[in-house]
PDB file of C-alpha atoms in Angstrom:
ATOM      1  CA  MET A  17    -177.340 -53.576 121.412  1.00  0.00           C
ATOM      2  CA  GLU A  18    -176.555 -53.914 117.700  1.00  0.00           C
ATOM      3  CA  ARG A  19    -177.591 -51.043 115.453  1.00  0.00           C
ATOM      4  CA  ILE A  20    -177.590 -50.259 111.752  1.00  0.00           C
ATOM      5  CA  THR A  21    -177.520 -46.543 111.005  1.00  0.00           C
ATOM      6  CA  LEU A  22    -178.162 -44.986 107.608  1.00  0.00           C
ATOM      7  CA  ALA A  23    -176.237 -41.786 106.876  1.00  0.00           C
ATOM      8  CA  ASP A  24    -178.335 -38.620 106.945  1.00  0.00           C
ATOM      9  CA  SER A  25    -177.597 -38.074 103.260  1.00  0.00           C
ATOM     10  CA  ALA A  26    -177.411 -41.151 101.022  1.00  0.00           C
ATOM     11  CA  GLY A  27    -178.709 -42.386  97.674  1.00  0.00           C
ATOM     12  CA  PHE A  28    -180.198 -40.654  94.647  1.00  0.00           C
ATOM     13  CA  CYS A  29    -179.154 -37.069  94.051  1.00  0.00           C
ATOM     14  CA  PHE A  30    -181.400 -34.554  92.298  1.00  0.00           C
ATOM     15  CA  GLY A  31    -179.788 -34.942  88.859  1.00  0.00           C
ATOM     16  CA  VAL A  32    -179.887 -38.744  88.827  1.00  0.00           C
ATOM     17  CA  LYS A  33    -183.470 -38.945  90.105  1.00  0.00           C
ATOM     18  CA  ARG A  34    -184.491 -36.391  87.486  1.00  0.00           C
ATOM     19  CA  ALA A  35    -182.881 -38.463  84.698  1.00  0.00           C
ATOM     20  CA  VAL A  36    -184.546 -41.722  85.784  1.00  0.00           C
ATOM     21  CA  ASP A  37    -187.939 -40.047  86.291  1.00  0.00           C
ATOM     22  CA  THR A  38    -187.613 -38.415  82.864  1.00  0.00           C
ATOM     23  CA  ALA A  39    -186.897 -41.743  81.172  1.00  0.00           C
ATOM     24  CA  LEU A  40    -189.845 -43.496  82.832  1.00  0.00           C
ATOM     25  CA  HIS A  41    -192.178 -40.572  82.105  1.00  0.00           C
ATOM     26  CA  ILE A  42    -191.225 -40.586  78.411  1.00  0.00           C
ATOM     27  CA  LYS A  43    -191.779 -44.347  78.299  1.00  0.00           C
ATOM     28  CA  GLU A  44    -195.333 -43.923  79.605  1.00  0.00           C
ATOM     29  CA  LYS A  45    -196.141 -41.800  76.552  1.00  0.00           C
ATOM     30  CA  CYS A  46    -194.185 -43.823  73.984  1.00  0.00           C
ATOM     31  CA  ASN A  47    -194.833 -47.343  72.714  1.00  0.00           C
ATOM     32  CA  ASN A  48    -191.517 -47.592  70.878  1.00  0.00           C
ATOM     33  CA  GLU A  49    -188.152 -48.530  72.334  1.00  0.00           C
ATOM     34  CA  ILE A  50    -186.265 -45.686  73.970  1.00  0.00           C
ATOM     35  CA  TYR A  51    -182.489 -45.314  74.048  1.00  0.00           C
ATOM     36  CA  THR A  52    -180.098 -43.643  76.455  1.00  0.00           C
ATOM     37  CA  LEU A  53    -176.689 -42.444  75.313  1.00  0.00           C
ATOM     38  CA  GLY A  54    -174.613 -44.807  77.415  1.00  0.00           C
ATOM     39  CA  PRO A  55    -175.995 -46.266  80.669  1.00  0.00           C
ATOM     40  CA  LEU A  56    -178.428 -43.685  82.065  1.00  0.00           C
ATOM     41  CA  ILE A  57    -176.747 -43.843  85.479  1.00  0.00           C
ATOM     42  CA  HIS A  58    -173.827 -45.760  86.986  1.00  0.00           C
ATOM     43  CA  ASN A  59    -175.886 -48.502  88.572  1.00  0.00           C
ATOM     44  CA  ASN A  60    -176.299 -51.912  86.927  1.00  0.00           C
ATOM     45  CA  ASP A  61    -179.502 -52.764  88.809  1.00  0.00           C
ATOM     46  CA  VAL A  62    -181.196 -49.589  87.609  1.00  0.00           C
ATOM     47  CA  VAL A  63    -179.926 -50.098  84.044  1.00  0.00           C
ATOM     48  CA  ASP A  64    -181.387 -53.634  84.088  1.00  0.00           C
ATOM     49  CA  PHE A  65    -184.680 -52.263  85.431  1.00  0.00           C
ATOM     50  CA  LEU A  66    -184.792 -49.747  82.568  1.00  0.00           C
ATOM     51  CA  LYS A  67    -184.115 -52.508  80.033  1.00  0.00           C
ATOM     52  CA  GLU A  68    -187.123 -54.390  81.401  1.00  0.00           C
ATOM     53  CA  ASN A  69    -189.093 -51.248  80.555  1.00  0.00           C
ATOM     54  CA  LEU A  70    -187.657 -51.188  76.999  1.00  0.00           C
ATOM     55  CA  ILE A  71    -185.208 -48.381  77.710  1.00  0.00           C
ATOM     56  CA  PHE A  72    -181.835 -49.452  76.330  1.00  0.00           C
ATOM     57  CA  PRO A  73    -178.343 -47.928  76.478  1.00  0.00           C
ATOM     58  CA  ILE A  74    -176.607 -47.294  73.158  1.00  0.00           C
ATOM     59  CA  GLU A  75    -173.145 -45.925  72.441  1.00  0.00           C
ATOM     60  CA  ILE A  76    -172.455 -42.995  70.123  1.00  0.00           C
ATOM     61  CA  GLU A  77    -170.714 -45.331  67.649  1.00  0.00           C
ATOM     62  CA  SER A  78    -174.044 -47.099  67.061  1.00  0.00           C
ATOM     63  CA  ILE A  79    -176.198 -43.986  66.638  1.00  0.00           C
ATOM     64  CA  ALA A  80    -176.376 -44.477  62.861  1.00  0.00           C
ATOM     65  CA  SER A  81    -178.344 -47.681  63.450  1.00  0.00           C
ATOM     66  CA  LEU A  82    -181.275 -45.708  64.900  1.00  0.00           C
ATOM     67  CA  LYS A  83    -184.188 -44.602  62.768  1.00  0.00           C
ATOM     68  CA  GLU A  84    -185.176 -40.974  62.232  1.00  0.00           C
ATOM     69  CA  ASN A  85    -187.271 -39.651  65.139  1.00  0.00           C
ATOM     70  CA  ASP A  86    -186.207 -42.488  67.453  1.00  0.00           C
ATOM     71  CA  THR A  87    -186.051 -41.203  71.032  1.00  0.00           C
ATOM     72  CA  ILE A  88    -182.666 -40.862  72.707  1.00  0.00           C
ATOM     73  CA  ILE A  89    -182.087 -39.554  76.224  1.00  0.00           C
ATOM     74  CA  ILE A  90    -178.935 -37.679  77.177  1.00  0.00           C
ATOM     75  CA  ARG A  91    -177.990 -38.885  80.647  1.00  0.00           C
ATOM     76  CA  SER A  92    -177.324 -36.709  83.683  1.00  0.00           C
ATOM     77  CA  HIS A  93    -173.559 -36.656  82.993  1.00  0.00           C
ATOM     78  CA  GLY A  94    -174.142 -34.541  79.882  1.00  0.00           C
ATOM     79  CA  VAL A  95    -172.342 -34.713  76.527  1.00  0.00           C
ATOM     80  CA  SER A  96    -169.927 -32.670  74.450  1.00  0.00           C
ATOM     81  CA  GLU A  97    -171.046 -30.085  71.896  1.00  0.00           C
ATOM     82  CA  LYS A  98    -169.772 -32.400  69.139  1.00  0.00           C
ATOM     83  CA  THR A  99    -171.860 -35.329  70.387  1.00  0.00           C
ATOM     84  CA  LEU A 100    -174.950 -33.136  70.690  1.00  0.00           C
ATOM     85  CA  ASN A 101    -174.497 -32.054  67.061  1.00  0.00           C
ATOM     86  CA  ILE A 102    -174.190 -35.696  65.938  1.00  0.00           C
ATOM     87  CA  LEU A 103    -177.529 -36.492  67.593  1.00  0.00           C
ATOM     88  CA  LYS A 104    -179.165 -33.489  65.903  1.00  0.00           C
ATOM     89  CA  LYS A 105    -177.663 -34.414  62.531  1.00  0.00           C
ATOM     90  CA  ASN A 106    -179.315 -37.837  62.742  1.00  0.00           C
ATOM     91  CA  ASN A 107    -182.740 -36.208  63.282  1.00  0.00           C
ATOM     92  CA  LEU A 108    -183.384 -38.034  66.541  1.00  0.00           C
ATOM     93  CA  ASN A 109    -185.962 -37.058  69.139  1.00  0.00           C
ATOM     94  CA  ILE A 110    -183.523 -35.772  71.773  1.00  0.00           C
ATOM     95  CA  ILE A 111    -184.545 -35.671  75.432  1.00  0.00           C
ATOM     96  CA  ASP A 112    -181.863 -33.816  77.383  1.00  0.00           C
ATOM     97  CA  ALA A 113    -181.677 -35.091  80.972  1.00  0.00           C
ATOM     98  CA  THR A 114    -178.314 -33.454  81.651  1.00  0.00           C
ATOM     99  CA  CYS A 115    -178.133 -32.446  85.304  1.00  0.00           C
ATOM    100  CA  PRO A 116    -178.715 -28.658  85.457  1.00  0.00           C
ATOM    101  CA  TYR A 117    -175.574 -28.290  87.577  1.00  0.00           C
ATOM    102  CA  VAL A 118    -173.510 -30.016  84.875  1.00  0.00           C
ATOM    103  CA  GLU A 119    -175.157 -27.950  82.147  1.00  0.00           C
ATOM    104  CA  ASN A 120    -174.126 -24.834  84.067  1.00  0.00           C
ATOM    105  CA  ILE A 121    -170.489 -25.994  83.887  1.00  0.00           C
ATOM    106  CA  HIS A 122    -170.805 -26.442  80.104  1.00  0.00           C
ATOM    107  CA  LYS A 123    -171.954 -22.829  79.782  1.00  0.00           C
ATOM    108  CA  LYS A 124    -169.134 -21.469  81.951  1.00  0.00           C
ATOM    109  CA  VAL A 125    -166.477 -23.462  80.081  1.00  0.00           C
ATOM    110  CA  LYS A 126    -167.737 -22.385  76.658  1.00  0.00           C
ATOM    111  CA  LYS A 127    -168.001 -18.723  77.721  1.00  0.00           C
ATOM    112  CA  TYR A 128    -164.483 -18.462  79.121  1.00  0.00           C
ATOM    113  CA  TYR A 129    -162.919 -20.584  76.372  1.00  0.00           C
ATOM    114  CA  ASP A 130    -164.401 -18.183  73.834  1.00  0.00           C
ATOM    115  CA  LEU A 131    -162.924 -15.296  75.871  1.00  0.00           C
ATOM    116  CA  GLY A 132    -159.458 -16.783  75.470  1.00  0.00           C
ATOM    117  CA  TYR A 133    -159.006 -18.552  78.799  1.00  0.00           C
ATOM    118  CA  SER A 134    -157.327 -21.935  79.068  1.00  0.00           C
ATOM    119  CA  ILE A 135    -159.692 -24.371  80.791  1.00  0.00           C
ATOM    120  CA  ILE A 136    -158.693 -26.560  83.733  1.00  0.00           C
ATOM    121  CA  ILE A 137    -161.026 -29.313  84.945  1.00  0.00           C
ATOM    122  CA  VAL A 138    -160.495 -30.904  88.353  1.00  0.00           C
ATOM    123  CA  GLY A 139    -161.627 -34.501  87.966  1.00  0.00           C
ATOM    124  CA  ASP A 140    -161.157 -37.867  86.295  1.00  0.00           C
ATOM    125  CA  LYS A 141    -160.292 -37.588  82.594  1.00  0.00           C
ATOM    126  CA  ASN A 142    -162.057 -40.890  81.848  1.00  0.00           C
ATOM    127  CA  HIS A 143    -165.343 -39.985  83.542  1.00  0.00           C
ATOM    128  CA  PRO A 144    -168.224 -39.226  81.116  1.00  0.00           C
ATOM    129  CA  GLU A 145    -169.051 -35.980  82.900  1.00  0.00           C
ATOM    130  CA  VAL A 146    -165.499 -34.692  82.457  1.00  0.00           C
ATOM    131  CA  ILE A 147    -165.368 -35.876  78.833  1.00  0.00           C
ATOM    132  CA  GLY A 148    -168.593 -33.959  78.214  1.00  0.00           C
ATOM    133  CA  ILE A 149    -167.315 -30.787  79.898  1.00  0.00           C
ATOM    134  CA  ASN A 150    -164.068 -30.936  77.926  1.00  0.00           C
ATOM    135  CA  GLY A 151    -166.129 -31.081  74.751  1.00  0.00           C
ATOM    136  CA  TRP A 152    -167.325 -27.512  75.308  1.00  0.00           C
ATOM    137  CA  CYS A 153    -163.789 -26.127  74.959  1.00  0.00           C
ATOM    138  CA  ASN A 154    -162.795 -28.111  71.879  1.00  0.00           C
ATOM    139  CA  ASP A 155    -161.287 -30.910  74.033  1.00  0.00           C
ATOM    140  CA  SER A 156    -158.458 -28.563  75.005  1.00  0.00           C
ATOM    141  CA  ALA A 157    -158.777 -28.628  78.807  1.00  0.00           C
ATOM    142  CA  VAL A 158    -156.000 -29.567  81.186  1.00  0.00           C
ATOM    143  CA  ILE A 159    -157.535 -32.212  83.447  1.00  0.00           C
ATOM    144  CA  LEU A 160    -156.022 -32.558  86.913  1.00  0.00           C
ATOM    145  CA  LYS A 161    -156.844 -35.319  89.350  1.00  0.00           C
ATOM    146  CA  SER A 162    -154.650 -34.511  92.344  1.00  0.00           C
ATOM    147  CA  GLY A 163    -152.733 -31.279  91.867  1.00  0.00           C
ATOM    148  CA  THR A 164    -149.426 -33.156  91.887  1.00  0.00           C
ATOM    149  CA  GLU A 165    -149.335 -34.048  88.186  1.00  0.00           C
ATOM    150  CA  PRO A 166    -146.611 -32.383  86.089  1.00  0.00           C
ATOM    151  CA  CYS A 167    -148.290 -30.155  83.513  1.00  0.00           C
ATOM    152  CA  SER A 168    -148.022 -26.856  81.725  1.00  0.00           C
ATOM    153  CA  ILE A 169    -150.536 -24.269  82.935  1.00  0.00           C
ATOM    154  CA  SER A 170    -151.013 -20.950  81.169  1.00  0.00           C
ATOM    155  CA  ASN A 171    -151.185 -17.535  82.846  1.00  0.00           C
ATOM    156  CA  LYS A 172    -154.883 -17.026  82.076  1.00  0.00           C
ATOM    157  CA  VAL A 173    -157.103 -19.886  83.254  1.00  0.00           C
ATOM    158  CA  CYS A 174    -160.679 -20.783  84.081  1.00  0.00           C
ATOM    159  CA  VAL A 175    -161.003 -23.619  86.593  1.00  0.00           C
ATOM    160  CA  VAL A 176    -164.055 -25.844  87.130  1.00  0.00           C
ATOM    161  CA  SER A 177    -164.609 -29.165  88.860  1.00  0.00           C
ATOM    162  CA  GLN A 178    -166.333 -32.453  88.221  1.00  0.00           C
ATOM    163  CA  THR A 179    -169.489 -32.257  90.334  1.00  0.00           C
ATOM    164  CA  THR A 180    -168.574 -35.360  92.352  1.00  0.00           C
ATOM    165  CA  GLU A 181    -164.981 -34.377  93.154  1.00  0.00           C
ATOM    166  CA  ARG A 182    -163.657 -34.172  96.707  1.00  0.00           C
ATOM    167  CA  GLN A 183    -163.272 -30.721  98.235  1.00  0.00           C
ATOM    168  CA  SER A 184    -159.716 -31.539  99.326  1.00  0.00           C
ATOM    169  CA  THR A 185    -158.739 -32.322  95.717  1.00  0.00           C
ATOM    170  CA  TRP A 186    -160.256 -29.041  94.486  1.00  0.00           C
ATOM    171  CA  GLU A 187    -158.260 -27.125  97.101  1.00  0.00           C
ATOM    172  CA  ALA A 188    -155.025 -28.956  96.248  1.00  0.00           C
ATOM    173  CA  VAL A 189    -155.365 -28.156  92.540  1.00  0.00           C
ATOM    174  CA  LEU A 190    -156.188 -24.499  93.222  1.00  0.00           C
ATOM    175  CA  THR A 191    -153.107 -24.198  95.438  1.00  0.00           C
ATOM    176  CA  LYS A 192    -150.986 -25.430  92.525  1.00  0.00           C
ATOM    177  CA  ILE A 193    -152.610 -23.067  90.012  1.00  0.00           C
ATOM    178  CA  ILE A 194    -152.261 -19.994  92.240  1.00  0.00           C
ATOM    179  CA  LYS A 195    -148.491 -20.489  92.197  1.00  0.00           C
ATOM    180  CA  THR A 196    -148.248 -20.605  88.389  1.00  0.00           C
ATOM    181  CA  SER A 197    -151.032 -18.466  86.892  1.00  0.00           C
ATOM    182  CA  LYS A 198    -151.552 -14.700  86.943  1.00  0.00           C
ATOM    183  CA  GLU A 199    -155.221 -14.464  85.966  1.00  0.00           C
ATOM    184  CA  ILE A 200    -157.539 -17.072  87.494  1.00  0.00           C
ATOM    185  CA  VAL A 201    -161.308 -17.452  87.260  1.00  0.00           C
ATOM    186  CA  ALA A 202    -162.342 -20.348  89.508  1.00  0.00           C
ATOM    187  CA  PHE A 203    -165.793 -21.876  89.899  1.00  0.00           C
ATOM    188  CA  ASN A 204    -166.147 -24.508  92.614  1.00  0.00           C
ATOM    189  CA  THR A 205    -168.713 -26.621  90.761  1.00  0.00           C
ATOM    190  CA  ILE A 206    -168.678 -29.534  93.200  1.00  0.00           C
ATOM    191  CA  CYS A 207    -172.363 -30.278  93.712  1.00  0.00           C
ATOM    192  CA  SER A 208    -173.678 -29.324  97.144  1.00  0.00           C
ATOM    193  CA  ALA A 209    -175.355 -32.751  97.370  1.00  0.00           C
ATOM    194  CA  THR A 210    -171.932 -34.363  96.901  1.00  0.00           C
ATOM    195  CA  GLU A 211    -170.427 -32.254  99.691  1.00  0.00           C
ATOM    196  CA  VAL A 212    -173.304 -33.038 102.055  1.00  0.00           C
ATOM    197  CA  ARG A 213    -173.171 -36.767 101.258  1.00  0.00           C
ATOM    198  CA  GLN A 214    -169.401 -36.906 101.806  1.00  0.00           C
ATOM    199  CA  LYS A 215    -169.624 -34.971 105.066  1.00  0.00           C
ATOM    200  CA  SER A 216    -172.401 -37.253 106.308  1.00  0.00           C
ATOM    201  CA  ALA A 217    -170.327 -40.353 105.440  1.00  0.00           C
ATOM    202  CA  GLU A 218    -167.286 -38.832 107.135  1.00  0.00           C
ATOM    203  CA  GLU A 219    -169.176 -38.219 110.369  1.00  0.00           C
ATOM    204  CA  LEU A 220    -170.880 -41.614 110.486  1.00  0.00           C
ATOM    205  CA  SER A 221    -167.756 -43.625 109.637  1.00  0.00           C
ATOM    206  CA  ASN A 222    -166.033 -42.084 112.673  1.00  0.00           C
ATOM    207  CA  LYS A 223    -168.753 -43.367 115.017  1.00  0.00           C
ATOM    208  CA  VAL A 224    -169.351 -46.994 113.952  1.00  0.00           C
ATOM    209  CA  ASP A 225    -167.492 -50.314 113.998  1.00  0.00           C
ATOM    210  CA  ALA A 226    -168.093 -51.007 110.297  1.00  0.00           C
ATOM    211  CA  MET A 227    -169.394 -49.268 107.174  1.00  0.00           C
ATOM    212  CA  VAL A 228    -171.271 -50.541 104.146  1.00  0.00           C
ATOM    213  CA  VAL A 229    -171.025 -48.282 101.097  1.00  0.00           C
ATOM    214  CA  ILE A 230    -173.653 -49.156  98.471  1.00  0.00           C
ATOM    215  CA  GLY A 231    -173.314 -48.196  94.823  1.00  0.00           C
ATOM    216  CA  GLY A 232    -171.974 -49.151  91.412  1.00  0.00           C
ATOM    217  CA  PHE A 233    -168.316 -50.091  91.182  1.00  0.00           C
ATOM    218  CA  ASN A 234    -168.112 -47.744  88.183  1.00  0.00           C
ATOM    219  CA  SER A 235    -169.650 -44.869  90.151  1.00  0.00           C
ATOM    220  CA  SER A 236    -167.139 -42.091  90.823  1.00  0.00           C
ATOM    221  CA  ASN A 237    -169.002 -40.541  93.750  1.00  0.00           C
ATOM    222  CA  THR A 238    -169.560 -43.946  95.416  1.00  0.00           C
ATOM    223  CA  THR A 239    -165.853 -44.736  95.138  1.00  0.00           C
ATOM    224  CA  LYS A 240    -165.058 -41.445  96.871  1.00  0.00           C
ATOM    225  CA  LEU A 241    -167.503 -42.284  99.667  1.00  0.00           C
ATOM    226  CA  TYR A 242    -165.748 -45.637 100.095  1.00  0.00           C
ATOM    227  CA  GLU A 243    -162.337 -43.924 100.272  1.00  0.00           C
ATOM    228  CA  ILE A 244    -163.593 -41.496 102.920  1.00  0.00           C
ATOM    229  CA  CYS A 245    -165.171 -44.236 105.035  1.00  0.00           C
ATOM    230  CA  LYS A 246    -162.242 -46.641 104.677  1.00  0.00           C
ATOM    231  CA  LYS A 247    -159.866 -43.967 105.965  1.00  0.00           C
ATOM    232  CA  ASN A 248    -161.914 -43.616 109.162  1.00  0.00           C
ATOM    233  CA  CYS A 249    -163.207 -47.163 109.565  1.00  0.00           C
ATOM    234  CA  LYS A 250    -161.026 -50.169 108.687  1.00  0.00           C
ATOM    235  CA  LYS A 251    -164.019 -52.496 108.357  1.00  0.00           C
ATOM    236  CA  THR A 252    -165.568 -50.814 105.336  1.00  0.00           C
ATOM    237  CA  VAL A 253    -166.959 -52.675 102.322  1.00  0.00           C
ATOM    238  CA  HIS A 254    -168.166 -51.355  98.953  1.00  0.00           C
ATOM    239  CA  VAL A 255    -171.020 -53.394  97.473  1.00  0.00           C
ATOM    240  CA  GLU A 256    -173.395 -52.847  94.561  1.00  0.00           C
ATOM    241  CA  ASN A 257    -176.387 -54.415  96.315  1.00  0.00           C
ATOM    242  CA  LEU A 258    -177.369 -56.821  99.091  1.00  0.00           C
ATOM    243  CA  LEU A 259    -175.803 -59.791  97.280  1.00  0.00           C
ATOM    244  CA  GLY A 260    -172.360 -58.289  97.699  1.00  0.00           C
ATOM    245  CA  ILE A 261    -172.425 -58.065 101.487  1.00  0.00           C
ATOM    246  CA  PRO A 262    -170.056 -60.797 102.797  1.00  0.00           C
ATOM    247  CA  ASP A 263    -171.605 -63.280 105.246  1.00  0.00           C
ATOM    248  CA  GLU A 264    -168.552 -63.085 107.508  1.00  0.00           C
ATOM    249  CA  PHE A 265    -169.049 -59.320 107.677  1.00  0.00           C
ATOM    250  CA  ILE A 266    -172.666 -59.653 108.813  1.00  0.00           C
ATOM    251  CA  LYS A 267    -171.873 -62.391 111.352  1.00  0.00           C
ATOM    252  CA  ASP A 268    -168.826 -60.669 112.841  1.00  0.00           C
ATOM    253  CA  LYS A 269    -169.668 -60.468 116.560  1.00  0.00           C
ATOM    254  CA  THR A 270    -167.089 -57.732 117.162  1.00  0.00           C
ATOM    255  CA  ILE A 271    -169.222 -55.399 115.032  1.00  0.00           C
ATOM    256  CA  LYS A 272    -171.881 -53.780 117.217  1.00  0.00           C
ATOM    257  CA  ASN A 273    -172.722 -50.731 115.113  1.00  0.00           C
ATOM    258  CA  ILE A 274    -172.879 -50.684 111.315  1.00  0.00           C
ATOM    259  CA  GLY A 275    -173.097 -47.500 109.289  1.00  0.00           C
ATOM    260  CA  VAL A 276    -174.596 -47.420 105.805  1.00  0.00           C
ATOM    261  CA  THR A 277    -174.203 -44.864 103.048  1.00  0.00           C
ATOM    262  CA  ALA A 278    -174.887 -44.950  99.316  1.00  0.00           C
ATOM    263  CA  GLY A 279    -173.799 -43.183  96.152  1.00  0.00           C
ATOM    264  CA  ALA A 280    -175.847 -40.725  94.131  1.00  0.00           C
ATOM    265  CA  SER A 281    -176.847 -43.442  91.634  1.00  0.00           C
ATOM    266  CA  THR A 282    -178.187 -45.855  94.260  1.00  0.00           C
ATOM    267  CA  PRO A 283    -182.003 -46.016  94.504  1.00  0.00           C
ATOM    268  CA  ASP A 284    -183.855 -46.296  97.812  1.00  0.00           C
ATOM    269  CA  TRP A 285    -184.991 -49.871  97.174  1.00  0.00           C
ATOM    270  CA  ILE A 286    -181.411 -51.174  96.914  1.00  0.00           C
ATOM    271  CA  ILE A 287    -180.475 -49.426 100.167  1.00  0.00           C
ATOM    272  CA  ARG A 288    -183.599 -50.754 101.894  1.00  0.00           C
ATOM    273  CA  ASP A 289    -183.006 -54.349 100.750  1.00  0.00           C
ATOM    274  CA  ALA A 290    -179.392 -54.273 101.944  1.00  0.00           C
ATOM    275  CA  ILE A 291    -180.387 -52.999 105.390  1.00  0.00           C
ATOM    276  CA  LEU A 292    -183.156 -55.603 105.674  1.00  0.00           C
ATOM    277  CA  LYS A 293    -180.697 -58.368 104.809  1.00  0.00           C
ATOM    278  CA  MET A 294    -178.269 -57.240 107.496  1.00  0.00           C
ATOM    279  CA  ASN A 295    -181.027 -56.882 110.090  1.00  0.00           C
ATOM    280  CA  ASP A 296    -182.436 -60.341 109.313  1.00  0.00           C
ATOM    281  CA  ASN A 297    -179.075 -62.080 109.426  1.00  0.00           C
ATOM    282  CA  ARG A 298    -177.791 -60.354 112.523  1.00  0.00           C
ATOM    283  CA  SER A 299    -180.984 -61.180 114.453  1.00  0.00           C
ATOM    284  CA  LYS A 300    -180.592 -64.913 113.833  1.00  0.00           C
TER     285      LYS A 300
END
């Protein structure tokens, strides 16, 4: 009996859903074009859907091209203090859809930076969330991705994490810091939804013959789900939507049970369409 099982926790997280709902709600009340600072979420299908509704991404370098009182939405990843001030300086109608959990990190970083602590961020230095967090301590943070990087760490540090980081990475970095610093304030700011989603993917990928991980290729949390599943299940694929699922994967007769999970920026309709495609093709 062939089965397709969806992980208990998969798809939109609270912060992403809130950002998308906010954008669509604002559009209902506004006849003008609306802009998001960068892609609202890391999912091309959703970004295209928003464009169809006249909600367009714009980069900070192009902000000057907007008119006074144009509406701009800050995405769930949040922005730096400097970027926020640029938006205010241009007299734009700012809608802040920063995830509350990310905003909480901004407040902690600013508070302890002002108290004289060096800031350490566990995460990817190129990720917009980390760039935004770093902007609340004057871009002075030490950013660690694995805990093995050579770096100079001061005696008095405040440590936070990218919300989508892996628990094992957080623990590895803390182990390194404990050996070098005397005064440590550490906030495990990995989002609980991220932990639950990763645990759910871990459990399912140990029980099935193959895994399909659905989400944007530029999505940090989806990539981590793929890494977790691939470690447990050799036949794991990462796709953005149903079009990416290889035919040979669906028709592989050695695969009896397929597990499915999805990143925090993957809407229900993309997950549903992918599962329907696999069900239809495997029943033929």
